[in-house]
mmCIF file with all atom_site columns, C-alpha atoms in Angstrom:
data_model
loop_
_atom_site.group_PDB
_atom_site.id
_atom_site.type_symbol
_atom_site.label_atom_id
_atom_site.label_alt_id
_atom_site.label_comp_id
_atom_site.label_asym_id
_atom_site.label_entity_id
_atom_site.label_seq_id
_atom_site.pdbx_PDB_ins_code
_atom_site.Cartn_x
_atom_site.Cartn_y
_atom_site.Cartn_z
_atom_site.occupancy
_atom_site.B_iso_or_equiv
_atom_site.pdbx_formal_charge
_atom_site.auth_seq_id
_atom_site.auth_comp_id
_atom_site.auth_asym_id
_atom_site.auth_atom_id
_atom_site.pdbx_PDB_model_num
ATOM 1   C CA . MET D 1 1   ? 107.859 103.651 110.761 1.00 90.00 ? 1   MET D CA 1
ATOM 2   C CA . LEU D 1 2   ? 110.118 105.564 108.384 1.00 94.00 ? 2   LEU D CA 1
ATOM 3   C CA . ILE D 1 3   ? 111.688 103.226 105.821 1.00 96.00 ? 3   ILE D CA 1
ATOM 4   C CA . ALA D 1 4   ? 114.227 103.856 103.082 1.00 97.00 ? 4   ALA D CA 1
ATOM 5   C CA . CYS D 1 5   ? 114.041 101.578 100.064 1.00 98.00 ? 5   CYS D CA 1
ATOM 6   C CA . LEU D 1 6   ? 117.324 101.327 98.155  1.00 98.00 ? 6   LEU D CA 1
ATOM 7   C CA . HIS D 1 7   ? 116.466 100.367 94.561  1.00 97.00 ? 7   HIS D CA 1
ATOM 8   C CA . THR D 1 8   ? 118.498 99.834  91.419  1.00 94.00 ? 8   THR D CA 1
ATOM 9   C CA . ALA D 1 9   ? 115.364 100.019 89.219  1.00 91.00 ? 9   ALA D CA 1
ATOM 10  C CA . ALA D 1 10  ? 112.875 102.900 89.406  1.00 94.00 ? 10  ALA D CA 1
ATOM 11  C CA . SER D 1 11  ? 110.031 100.555 88.471  1.00 91.00 ? 11  SER D CA 1
ATOM 12  C CA . ASN D 1 12  ? 110.278 98.990  91.936  1.00 95.00 ? 12  ASN D CA 1
ATOM 13  C CA . ILE D 1 13  ? 108.954 102.183 93.526  1.00 97.00 ? 13  ILE D CA 1
ATOM 14  C CA . ALA D 1 14  ? 105.360 101.605 92.423  1.00 95.00 ? 14  ALA D CA 1
ATOM 15  C CA . LEU D 1 15  ? 105.458 97.992  93.599  1.00 95.00 ? 15  LEU D CA 1
ATOM 16  C CA . PHE D 1 16  ? 106.485 98.942  97.134  1.00 96.00 ? 16  PHE D CA 1
ATOM 17  C CA . ASP D 1 17  ? 104.108 101.906 97.261  1.00 95.00 ? 17  ASP D CA 1
ATOM 18  C CA . ALA D 1 18  ? 101.213 99.633  96.282  1.00 92.00 ? 18  ALA D CA 1
ATOM 19  C CA . ALA D 1 19  ? 102.242 97.104  98.924  1.00 91.00 ? 19  ALA D CA 1
ATOM 20  C CA . ALA D 1 20  ? 102.435 99.815  101.603 1.00 92.00 ? 20  ALA D CA 1
ATOM 21  C CA . HIS D 1 21  ? 99.012  101.166 100.671 1.00 90.00 ? 21  HIS D CA 1
ATOM 22  C CA . SER D 1 22  ? 97.502  97.699  101.055 1.00 87.00 ? 22  SER D CA 1
ATOM 23  C CA . LEU D 1 23  ? 98.614  97.453  104.680 1.00 85.00 ? 23  LEU D CA 1
ATOM 24  C CA . PRO D 1 24  ? 95.995  98.232  107.358 1.00 79.00 ? 24  PRO D CA 1
ATOM 25  C CA . ARG D 1 25  ? 96.119  101.915 108.282 1.00 73.00 ? 25  ARG D CA 1
ATOM 26  C CA . ALA D 1 26  ? 99.317  102.286 106.199 1.00 64.00 ? 26  ALA D CA 1
ATOM 27  C CA . PRO D 1 27  ? 101.684 102.149 109.249 1.00 79.00 ? 27  PRO D CA 1
ATOM 28  C CA . VAL D 1 28  ? 104.795 102.831 107.168 1.00 86.00 ? 28  VAL D CA 1
ATOM 29  C CA . THR D 1 29  ? 106.222 105.784 105.286 1.00 93.00 ? 29  THR D CA 1
ATOM 30  C CA . LEU D 1 30  ? 108.506 104.883 102.406 1.00 96.00 ? 30  LEU D CA 1
ATOM 31  C CA . ASN D 1 31  ? 111.345 106.972 100.994 1.00 97.00 ? 31  ASN D CA 1
ATOM 32  C CA . HIS D 1 32  ? 112.797 105.715 97.733  1.00 98.00 ? 32  HIS D CA 1
ATOM 33  C CA . ILE D 1 33  ? 116.444 105.955 96.703  1.00 97.00 ? 33  ILE D CA 1
ATOM 34  C CA . VAL D 1 34  ? 117.146 104.801 93.150  1.00 97.00 ? 34  VAL D CA 1
ATOM 35  C CA . MET D 1 35  ? 120.751 104.076 92.153  1.00 97.00 ? 35  MET D CA 1
ATOM 36  C CA . PRO D 1 36  ? 120.840 102.000 88.947  1.00 95.00 ? 36  PRO D CA 1
ATOM 37  C CA . GLN D 1 37  ? 124.605 102.412 88.697  1.00 95.00 ? 37  GLN D CA 1
ATOM 38  C CA . LEU D 1 38  ? 125.043 100.033 91.656  1.00 95.00 ? 38  LEU D CA 1
ATOM 39  C CA . LEU D 1 39  ? 123.575 97.210  89.596  1.00 91.00 ? 39  LEU D CA 1
ATOM 40  C CA . SER D 1 40  ? 125.304 98.128  86.353  1.00 92.00 ? 40  SER D CA 1
ATOM 41  C CA . GLU D 1 41  ? 128.680 98.226  88.128  1.00 93.00 ? 41  GLU D CA 1
ATOM 42  C CA . ALA D 1 42  ? 128.086 94.808  89.688  1.00 90.00 ? 42  ALA D CA 1
ATOM 43  C CA . GLU D 1 43  ? 126.957 93.326  86.382  1.00 87.00 ? 43  GLU D CA 1
ATOM 44  C CA . ALA D 1 44  ? 130.017 94.722  84.617  1.00 90.00 ? 44  ALA D CA 1
ATOM 45  C CA . SER D 1 45  ? 132.233 93.095  87.249  1.00 88.00 ? 45  SER D CA 1
ATOM 46  C CA . GLY D 1 46  ? 130.482 89.733  87.031  1.00 83.00 ? 46  GLY D CA 1
ATOM 47  C CA . GLY D 1 47  ? 129.103 90.228  90.527  1.00 81.00 ? 47  GLY D CA 1
ATOM 48  C CA . MET D 1 48  ? 129.577 92.630  93.412  1.00 87.00 ? 48  MET D CA 1
ATOM 49  C CA . THR D 1 49  ? 133.247 93.234  94.224  1.00 90.00 ? 49  THR D CA 1
ATOM 50  C CA . GLN D 1 50  ? 134.678 94.025  97.633  1.00 92.00 ? 50  GLN D CA 1
ATOM 51  C CA . ALA D 1 51  ? 135.234 97.643  96.604  1.00 95.00 ? 51  ALA D CA 1
ATOM 52  C CA . GLN D 1 52  ? 131.612 97.943  95.476  1.00 95.00 ? 52  GLN D CA 1
ATOM 53  C CA . GLN D 1 53  ? 130.405 96.410  98.730  1.00 94.00 ? 53  GLN D CA 1
ATOM 54  C CA . GLN D 1 54  ? 132.445 98.890  100.754 1.00 95.00 ? 54  GLN D CA 1
ATOM 55  C CA . HIS D 1 55  ? 131.011 101.762 98.702  1.00 96.00 ? 55  HIS D CA 1
ATOM 56  C CA . ILE D 1 56  ? 127.448 100.596 99.439  1.00 96.00 ? 56  ILE D CA 1
ATOM 57  C CA . GLU D 1 57  ? 128.270 100.166 103.125 1.00 95.00 ? 57  GLU D CA 1
ATOM 58  C CA . ARG D 1 58  ? 129.441 103.789 103.290 1.00 95.00 ? 58  ARG D CA 1
ATOM 59  C CA . LEU D 1 59  ? 126.190 104.845 101.651 1.00 96.00 ? 59  LEU D CA 1
ATOM 60  C CA . LEU D 1 60  ? 124.177 102.871 104.191 1.00 96.00 ? 60  LEU D CA 1
ATOM 61  C CA . HIS D 1 61  ? 126.064 104.407 107.100 1.00 94.00 ? 61  HIS D CA 1
ATOM 62  C CA . SER D 1 62  ? 125.158 107.856 105.776 1.00 94.00 ? 62  SER D CA 1
ATOM 63  C CA . LEU D 1 63  ? 121.473 106.898 105.714 1.00 95.00 ? 63  LEU D CA 1
ATOM 64  C CA . THR D 1 64  ? 121.000 105.068 109.009 1.00 94.00 ? 64  THR D CA 1
ATOM 65  C CA . PRO D 1 65  ? 120.667 108.182 111.216 1.00 93.00 ? 65  PRO D CA 1
ATOM 66  C CA . TRP D 1 66  ? 117.567 109.229 109.291 1.00 94.00 ? 66  TRP D CA 1
ATOM 67  C CA . PHE D 1 67  ? 115.490 106.034 109.112 1.00 95.00 ? 67  PHE D CA 1
ATOM 68  C CA . ASP D 1 68  ? 114.022 103.285 111.254 1.00 94.00 ? 68  ASP D CA 1
ATOM 69  C CA . ALA D 1 69  ? 114.897 100.654 108.650 1.00 95.00 ? 69  ALA D CA 1
ATOM 70  C CA . ILE D 1 70  ? 116.487 100.344 105.214 1.00 97.00 ? 70  ILE D CA 1
ATOM 71  C CA . LEU D 1 71  ? 115.393 97.768  102.659 1.00 97.00 ? 71  LEU D CA 1
ATOM 72  C CA . ILE D 1 72  ? 117.823 96.772  99.906  1.00 97.00 ? 72  ILE D CA 1
ATOM 73  C CA . THR D 1 73  ? 115.484 95.671  97.143  1.00 96.00 ? 73  THR D CA 1
ATOM 74  C CA . CYS D 1 74  ? 118.104 94.560  94.592  1.00 93.00 ? 74  CYS D CA 1
ATOM 75  C CA . SER D 1 75  ? 119.098 90.895  94.809  1.00 89.00 ? 75  SER D CA 1
ATOM 76  C CA . THR D 1 76  ? 122.494 91.498  93.194  1.00 88.00 ? 76  THR D CA 1
ATOM 77  C CA . ILE D 1 77  ? 123.667 93.876  95.939  1.00 91.00 ? 77  ILE D CA 1
ATOM 78  C CA . GLY D 1 78  ? 121.453 92.604  98.758  1.00 91.00 ? 78  GLY D CA 1
ATOM 79  C CA . ALA D 1 79  ? 124.216 90.584  100.397 1.00 89.00 ? 79  ALA D CA 1
ATOM 80  C CA . VAL D 1 80  ? 125.646 93.850  101.772 1.00 93.00 ? 80  VAL D CA 1
ATOM 81  C CA . ALA D 1 81  ? 122.909 93.716  104.400 1.00 94.00 ? 81  ALA D CA 1
ATOM 82  C CA . ASP D 1 82  ? 124.075 90.359  105.766 1.00 90.00 ? 82  ASP D CA 1
ATOM 83  C CA . GLY D 1 83  ? 127.166 91.653  107.499 1.00 84.00 ? 83  GLY D CA 1
ATOM 84  C CA . PHE D 1 84  ? 126.166 95.281  107.929 1.00 89.00 ? 84  PHE D CA 1
ATOM 85  C CA . SER D 1 85  ? 125.706 96.864  111.340 1.00 82.00 ? 85  SER D CA 1
ATOM 86  C CA . ALA D 1 86  ? 125.339 100.425 112.561 1.00 79.00 ? 86  ALA D CA 1
ATOM 87  C CA . PRO D 1 87  ? 125.825 100.158 116.334 1.00 74.00 ? 87  PRO D CA 1
ATOM 88  C CA . ASP D 1 88  ? 125.246 103.865 116.951 1.00 77.00 ? 88  ASP D CA 1
ATOM 89  C CA . SER D 1 89  ? 121.881 103.809 115.189 1.00 79.00 ? 89  SER D CA 1
ATOM 90  C CA . GLY D 1 90  ? 118.618 101.999 115.836 1.00 85.00 ? 90  GLY D CA 1
ATOM 91  C CA . CYS D 1 91  ? 118.210 101.578 112.094 1.00 92.00 ? 91  CYS D CA 1
ATOM 92  C CA . ARG D 1 92  ? 118.343 98.004  110.772 1.00 93.00 ? 92  ARG D CA 1
ATOM 93  C CA . VAL D 1 93  ? 119.227 97.100  107.198 1.00 95.00 ? 93  VAL D CA 1
ATOM 94  C CA . TYR D 1 94  ? 117.507 94.189  105.456 1.00 96.00 ? 94  TYR D CA 1
ATOM 95  C CA . ARG D 1 95  ? 117.742 92.481  102.081 1.00 95.00 ? 95  ARG D CA 1
ATOM 96  C CA . THR D 1 96  ? 114.211 91.905  100.847 1.00 96.00 ? 96  THR D CA 1
ATOM 97  C CA . ASP D 1 97  ? 115.023 88.669  99.046  1.00 94.00 ? 97  ASP D CA 1
ATOM 98  C CA . ARG D 1 98  ? 116.063 87.150  102.391 1.00 95.00 ? 98  ARG D CA 1
ATOM 99  C CA . MET D 1 99  ? 112.655 88.065  103.792 1.00 95.00 ? 99  MET D CA 1
ATOM 100 C CA . LEU D 1 100 ? 111.094 86.091  100.938 1.00 96.00 ? 100 LEU D CA 1
ATOM 101 C CA . ALA D 1 101 ? 113.480 83.182  101.533 1.00 95.00 ? 101 ALA D CA 1
ATOM 102 C CA . ASP D 1 102 ? 112.682 83.113  105.246 1.00 94.00 ? 102 ASP D CA 1
ATOM 103 C CA . HIS D 1 103 ? 108.976 82.952  104.434 1.00 94.00 ? 103 HIS D CA 1
ATOM 104 C CA . LEU D 1 104 ? 109.441 80.224  101.836 1.00 95.00 ? 104 LEU D CA 1
ATOM 105 C CA . HIS D 1 105 ? 111.480 78.092  104.239 1.00 94.00 ? 105 HIS D CA 1
ATOM 106 C CA . GLN D 1 106 ? 108.517 77.996  106.622 1.00 92.00 ? 106 GLN D CA 1
ATOM 107 C CA . LEU D 1 107 ? 106.238 76.420  104.014 1.00 93.00 ? 107 LEU D CA 1
ATOM 108 C CA . SER D 1 108 ? 105.804 72.737  103.308 1.00 90.00 ? 108 SER D CA 1
ATOM 109 C CA . GLY D 1 109 ? 105.823 70.957  99.978  1.00 91.00 ? 109 GLY D CA 1
ATOM 110 C CA . PRO D 1 110 ? 108.050 71.293  96.904  1.00 95.00 ? 110 PRO D CA 1
ATOM 111 C CA . SER D 1 111 ? 109.036 74.840  95.968  1.00 96.00 ? 111 SER D CA 1
ATOM 112 C CA . ARG D 1 112 ? 110.528 76.548  92.964  1.00 97.00 ? 112 ARG D CA 1
ATOM 113 C CA . VAL D 1 113 ? 112.370 79.865  92.977  1.00 97.00 ? 113 VAL D CA 1
ATOM 114 C CA . LEU D 1 114 ? 112.534 81.929  89.796  1.00 97.00 ? 114 LEU D CA 1
ATOM 115 C CA . CYS D 1 115 ? 115.006 84.695  89.059  1.00 94.00 ? 115 CYS D CA 1
ATOM 116 C CA . ALA D 1 116 ? 115.324 86.818  85.946  1.00 94.00 ? 116 ALA D CA 1
ATOM 117 C CA . ALA D 1 117 ? 118.769 88.437  86.099  1.00 88.00 ? 117 ALA D CA 1
ATOM 118 C CA . PRO D 1 118 ? 121.722 86.076  85.558  1.00 88.00 ? 118 PRO D CA 1
ATOM 119 C CA . SER D 1 119 ? 123.787 88.220  87.941  1.00 81.00 ? 119 SER D CA 1
ATOM 120 C CA . THR D 1 120 ? 121.499 87.160  90.809  1.00 84.00 ? 120 THR D CA 1
ATOM 121 C CA . LEU D 1 121 ? 121.569 83.415  90.171  1.00 87.00 ? 121 LEU D CA 1
ATOM 122 C CA . ASN D 1 122 ? 124.461 82.472  92.470  1.00 85.00 ? 122 ASN D CA 1
ATOM 123 C CA . ALA D 1 123 ? 123.302 84.794  95.243  1.00 84.00 ? 123 ALA D CA 1
ATOM 124 C CA . THR D 1 124 ? 119.750 83.465  94.948  1.00 90.00 ? 124 THR D CA 1
ATOM 125 C CA . ARG D 1 125 ? 120.903 79.851  95.142  1.00 91.00 ? 125 ARG D CA 1
ATOM 126 C CA . ALA D 1 126 ? 123.047 80.563  98.210  1.00 90.00 ? 126 ALA D CA 1
ATOM 127 C CA . LEU D 1 127 ? 120.196 82.380  99.911  1.00 93.00 ? 127 LEU D CA 1
ATOM 128 C CA . PHE D 1 128 ? 117.326 80.011  99.189  1.00 95.00 ? 128 PHE D CA 1
ATOM 129 C CA . CYS D 1 129 ? 119.323 76.748  99.429  1.00 95.00 ? 129 CYS D CA 1
ATOM 130 C CA . PRO D 1 130 ? 121.481 77.037  102.550 1.00 92.00 ? 130 PRO D CA 1
ATOM 131 C CA . ALA D 1 131 ? 123.376 73.939  103.664 1.00 91.00 ? 131 ALA D CA 1
ATOM 132 C CA . SER D 1 132 ? 121.411 74.017  106.925 1.00 91.00 ? 132 SER D CA 1
ATOM 133 C CA . LEU D 1 133 ? 118.153 73.345  105.084 1.00 90.00 ? 133 LEU D CA 1
ATOM 134 C CA . PRO D 1 134 ? 117.320 69.616  104.800 1.00 90.00 ? 134 PRO D CA 1
ATOM 135 C CA . ALA D 1 135 ? 117.722 68.218  101.297 1.00 88.00 ? 135 ALA D CA 1
ATOM 136 C CA . GLU D 1 136 ? 114.046 67.365  100.970 1.00 86.00 ? 136 GLU D CA 1
ATOM 137 C CA . ARG D 1 137 ? 113.130 71.015  101.623 1.00 89.00 ? 137 ARG D CA 1
ATOM 138 C CA . GLN D 1 138 ? 115.611 72.560  99.201  1.00 92.00 ? 138 GLN D CA 1
ATOM 139 C CA . PRO D 1 139 ? 113.743 74.491  96.474  1.00 96.00 ? 139 PRO D CA 1
ATOM 140 C CA . ASP D 1 140 ? 114.543 74.247  92.789  1.00 95.00 ? 140 ASP D CA 1
ATOM 141 C CA . ILE D 1 141 ? 116.227 77.402  91.462  1.00 96.00 ? 141 ILE D CA 1
ATOM 142 C CA . HIS D 1 142 ? 115.452 78.386  87.876  1.00 96.00 ? 142 HIS D CA 1
ATOM 143 C CA . LEU D 1 143 ? 116.592 81.277  85.700  1.00 96.00 ? 143 LEU D CA 1
ATOM 144 C CA . VAL D 1 144 ? 113.810 82.513  83.403  1.00 97.00 ? 144 VAL D CA 1
ATOM 145 C CA . PRO D 1 145 ? 115.438 82.431  79.942  1.00 96.00 ? 145 PRO D CA 1
ATOM 146 C CA . ASP D 1 146 ? 115.541 85.733  78.018  1.00 96.00 ? 146 ASP D CA 1
ATOM 147 C CA . ALA D 1 147 ? 113.607 87.559  80.738  1.00 97.00 ? 147 ALA D CA 1
ATOM 148 C CA . TRP D 1 148 ? 116.354 89.965  81.786  1.00 93.00 ? 148 TRP D CA 1
ATOM 149 C CA . ASP D 1 149 ? 117.184 90.898  78.209  1.00 95.00 ? 149 ASP D CA 1
ATOM 150 C CA . ALA D 1 150 ? 113.517 91.800  77.733  1.00 96.00 ? 150 ALA D CA 1
ATOM 151 C CA . PHE D 1 151 ? 113.472 93.864  80.935  1.00 93.00 ? 151 PHE D CA 1
ATOM 152 C CA . LYS D 1 152 ? 116.617 95.798  80.024  1.00 90.00 ? 152 LYS D CA 1
ATOM 153 C CA . ALA D 1 153 ? 115.240 96.454  76.545  1.00 94.00 ? 153 ALA D CA 1
ATOM 154 C CA . GLY D 1 154 ? 112.081 97.942  78.050  1.00 93.00 ? 154 GLY D CA 1
ATOM 155 C CA . GLU D 1 155 ? 109.951 95.101  76.673  1.00 96.00 ? 155 GLU D CA 1
ATOM 156 C CA . LEU D 1 156 ? 107.949 94.793  79.869  1.00 95.00 ? 156 LEU D CA 1
ATOM 157 C CA . ALA D 1 157 ? 104.963 92.976  78.361  1.00 96.00 ? 157 ALA D CA 1
ATOM 158 C CA . ARG D 1 158 ? 107.319 90.240  77.140  1.00 97.00 ? 158 ARG D CA 1
ATOM 159 C CA . TYR D 1 159 ? 109.181 90.231  80.466  1.00 97.00 ? 159 TYR D CA 1
ATOM 160 C CA . TYR D 1 160 ? 105.975 89.658  82.408  1.00 96.00 ? 160 TYR D CA 1
ATOM 161 C CA . ALA D 1 161 ? 104.721 87.055  79.924  1.00 97.00 ? 161 ALA D CA 1
ATOM 162 C CA . LEU D 1 162 ? 107.937 85.046  80.275  1.00 97.00 ? 162 LEU D CA 1
ATOM 163 C CA . ILE D 1 163 ? 107.638 85.141  84.065  1.00 97.00 ? 163 ILE D CA 1
ATOM 164 C CA . ARG D 1 164 ? 103.983 84.072  84.028  1.00 96.00 ? 164 ARG D CA 1
ATOM 165 C CA . ALA D 1 165 ? 104.843 81.190  81.701  1.00 97.00 ? 165 ALA D CA 1
ATOM 166 C CA . ALA D 1 166 ? 107.675 80.097  84.014  1.00 97.00 ? 166 ALA D CA 1
ATOM 167 C CA . VAL D 1 167 ? 105.351 80.256  87.022  1.00 96.00 ? 167 VAL D CA 1
ATOM 168 C CA . GLN D 1 168 ? 102.753 78.145  85.249  1.00 95.00 ? 168 GLN D CA 1
ATOM 169 C CA . GLN D 1 169 ? 105.392 75.623  84.223  1.00 96.00 ? 169 GLN D CA 1
ATOM 170 C CA . GLY D 1 170 ? 106.631 75.360  87.797  1.00 96.00 ? 170 GLY D CA 1
ATOM 171 C CA . LEU D 1 171 ? 103.156 74.688  89.147  1.00 95.00 ? 171 LEU D CA 1
ATOM 172 C CA . GLU D 1 172 ? 102.452 72.148  86.409  1.00 95.00 ? 172 GLU D CA 1
ATOM 173 C CA . GLN D 1 173 ? 105.699 70.360  87.244  1.00 96.00 ? 173 GLN D CA 1
ATOM 174 C CA . GLY D 1 174 ? 104.662 69.893  90.855  1.00 95.00 ? 174 GLY D CA 1
ATOM 175 C CA . ALA D 1 175 ? 105.749 72.954  92.796  1.00 96.00 ? 175 ALA D CA 1
ATOM 176 C CA . LYS D 1 176 ? 103.330 73.792  95.585  1.00 96.00 ? 176 LYS D CA 1
ATOM 177 C CA . GLN D 1 177 ? 104.599 77.354  95.628  1.00 96.00 ? 177 GLN D CA 1
ATOM 178 C CA . VAL D 1 178 ? 106.683 79.434  93.255  1.00 97.00 ? 178 VAL D CA 1
ATOM 179 C CA . ALA D 1 179 ? 108.720 82.338  94.625  1.00 97.00 ? 179 ALA D CA 1
ATOM 180 C CA . LEU D 1 180 ? 109.777 85.278  92.467  1.00 97.00 ? 180 LEU D CA 1
ATOM 181 C CA . ALA D 1 181 ? 113.207 86.196  93.789  1.00 95.00 ? 181 ALA D CA 1
ATOM 182 C CA . GLN D 1 182 ? 113.464 89.696  92.305  1.00 93.00 ? 182 GLN D CA 1
ATOM 183 C CA . VAL D 1 183 ? 111.212 92.634  93.137  1.00 94.00 ? 183 VAL D CA 1
ATOM 184 C CA . SER D 1 184 ? 110.644 93.603  89.488  1.00 93.00 ? 184 SER D CA 1
ATOM 185 C CA . MET D 1 185 ? 109.082 90.204  88.804  1.00 95.00 ? 185 MET D CA 1
ATOM 186 C CA . ALA D 1 186 ? 106.156 90.947  91.131  1.00 94.00 ? 186 ALA D CA 1
ATOM 187 C CA . ALA D 1 187 ? 104.498 93.158  88.514  1.00 93.00 ? 187 ALA D CA 1
ATOM 188 C CA . ALA D 1 188 ? 103.844 90.063  86.414  1.00 94.00 ? 188 ALA D CA 1
ATOM 189 C CA . ILE D 1 189 ? 101.450 88.717  89.027  1.00 89.00 ? 189 ILE D CA 1
ATOM 190 C CA . ASP D 1 190 ? 98.052  90.040  90.041  1.00 72.00 ? 190 ASP D CA 1
ATOM 191 C CA . GLU D 1 191 ? 98.503  89.943  93.805  1.00 58.00 ? 191 GLU D CA 1
ATOM 192 C CA . LYS D 1 192 ? 94.878  90.992  94.284  1.00 54.00 ? 192 LYS D CA 1
ATOM 193 C CA . GLY D 1 193 ? 93.897  87.634  92.849  1.00 51.00 ? 193 GLY D CA 1
ATOM 194 C CA . GLY D 1 194 ? 94.925  86.063  96.127  1.00 55.00 ? 194 GLY D CA 1
ATOM 195 C CA . ASP D 1 195 ? 96.911  83.178  94.593  1.00 65.00 ? 195 ASP D CA 1
ATOM 196 C CA . SER D 1 196 ? 98.913  81.963  97.588  1.00 77.00 ? 196 SER D CA 1
ATOM 197 C CA . SER D 1 197 ? 100.970 79.613  95.419  1.00 90.00 ? 197 SER D CA 1
ATOM 198 C CA . VAL D 1 198 ? 102.946 82.550  93.948  1.00 95.00 ? 198 VAL D CA 1
ATOM 199 C CA . LEU D 1 199 ? 105.131 84.483  96.394  1.00 95.00 ? 199 LEU D CA 1
ATOM 200 C CA . THR D 1 200 ? 106.439 87.974  95.649  1.00 94.00 ? 200 THR D CA 1
ATOM 201 C CA . ILE D 1 201 ? 108.695 90.279  97.624  1.00 95.00 ? 201 ILE D CA 1
ATOM 202 C CA . PRO D 1 202 ? 107.120 93.735  98.183  1.00 95.00 ? 202 PRO D CA 1
ATOM 203 C CA . LEU D 1 203 ? 104.195 92.913  100.463 1.00 91.00 ? 203 LEU D CA 1
ATOM 204 C CA . LEU D 1 204 ? 105.934 89.995  102.182 1.00 93.00 ? 204 LEU D CA 1
ATOM 205 C CA . ALA D 1 205 ? 108.945 92.199  102.974 1.00 94.00 ? 205 ALA D CA 1
ATOM 206 C CA . LEU D 1 206 ? 106.878 94.996  104.531 1.00 93.00 ? 206 LEU D CA 1
ATOM 207 C CA . GLN D 1 207 ? 104.811 92.520  106.535 1.00 91.00 ? 207 GLN D CA 1
ATOM 208 C CA . ALA D 1 208 ? 107.963 90.828  107.808 1.00 92.00 ? 208 ALA D CA 1
ATOM 209 C CA . LEU D 1 209 ? 109.473 94.179  108.763 1.00 92.00 ? 209 LEU D CA 1
ATOM 210 C CA . LEU D 1 210 ? 106.425 95.141  110.817 1.00 89.00 ? 210 LEU D CA 1
ATOM 211 C CA . ARG D 1 211 ? 106.642 91.867  112.740 1.00 86.00 ? 211 ARG D CA 1
ATOM 212 C CA . ARG D 1 212 ? 110.240 92.546  113.824 1.00 79.00 ? 212 ARG D CA 1
#
C-alpha cells in the first residue's frame, strides 16, 4: 500500500517511519510531504479559514492519483479530510487524530486526551467529544501548559518532559487511558514499553488504515 503522509512538522517523519517498520512484513510504503506553512498560516488566522481549507483540498486532489491513501497528520488542518472526496480516484484521505479518537471511543473507563498546540484545542474537543457519545464516556480534554512554546523553541527535552508529566498526572487522577492527540507528542513515550494506558497516533493510524 502506497501512502502519502501530509505533515506540518518534519519531526513526524521519523515517528511514522518507526511505526511502519514495526508492522509485520512492513506492508506499507510511506511518502512524506512536509508543509509547515499550512500550520503557520492556520495559527496566524486563529484557526483554519475557508480559503486555507480550499487550498489544502486542491493540494489533495493533485495527490490522489498517485497514492492508495493520504494521511493528514496535523490536527490543526486535519478537518479537511472530513468532507473531502475524490470520486475519480480510489485514494482515501484520513485525518490521523480521528483514527485515534475512533480507537479511544471503543475503550471503557475514564479517558483523558492531551493536546499541546492551543490551535488544536477546539478541533480536538469536537473530535473526541461528539454529541453522539454518551456523557459518561466523554473524555476529559486537557491542554499541556507551555508545551507548544517549548516545541516551537526547539526545546524538545522540555516538551517531552511536560507531556510525560501530564500523562502521569492524568493516570494519577483516575484516567484509565490517556490519549496524545498530536503526532509530535508520541516521541515523549516509549512505545516499546508496551504501556497500553497511553495511546499515540502513528502506529494506531497505520493499523487502522490496514484494517479498512
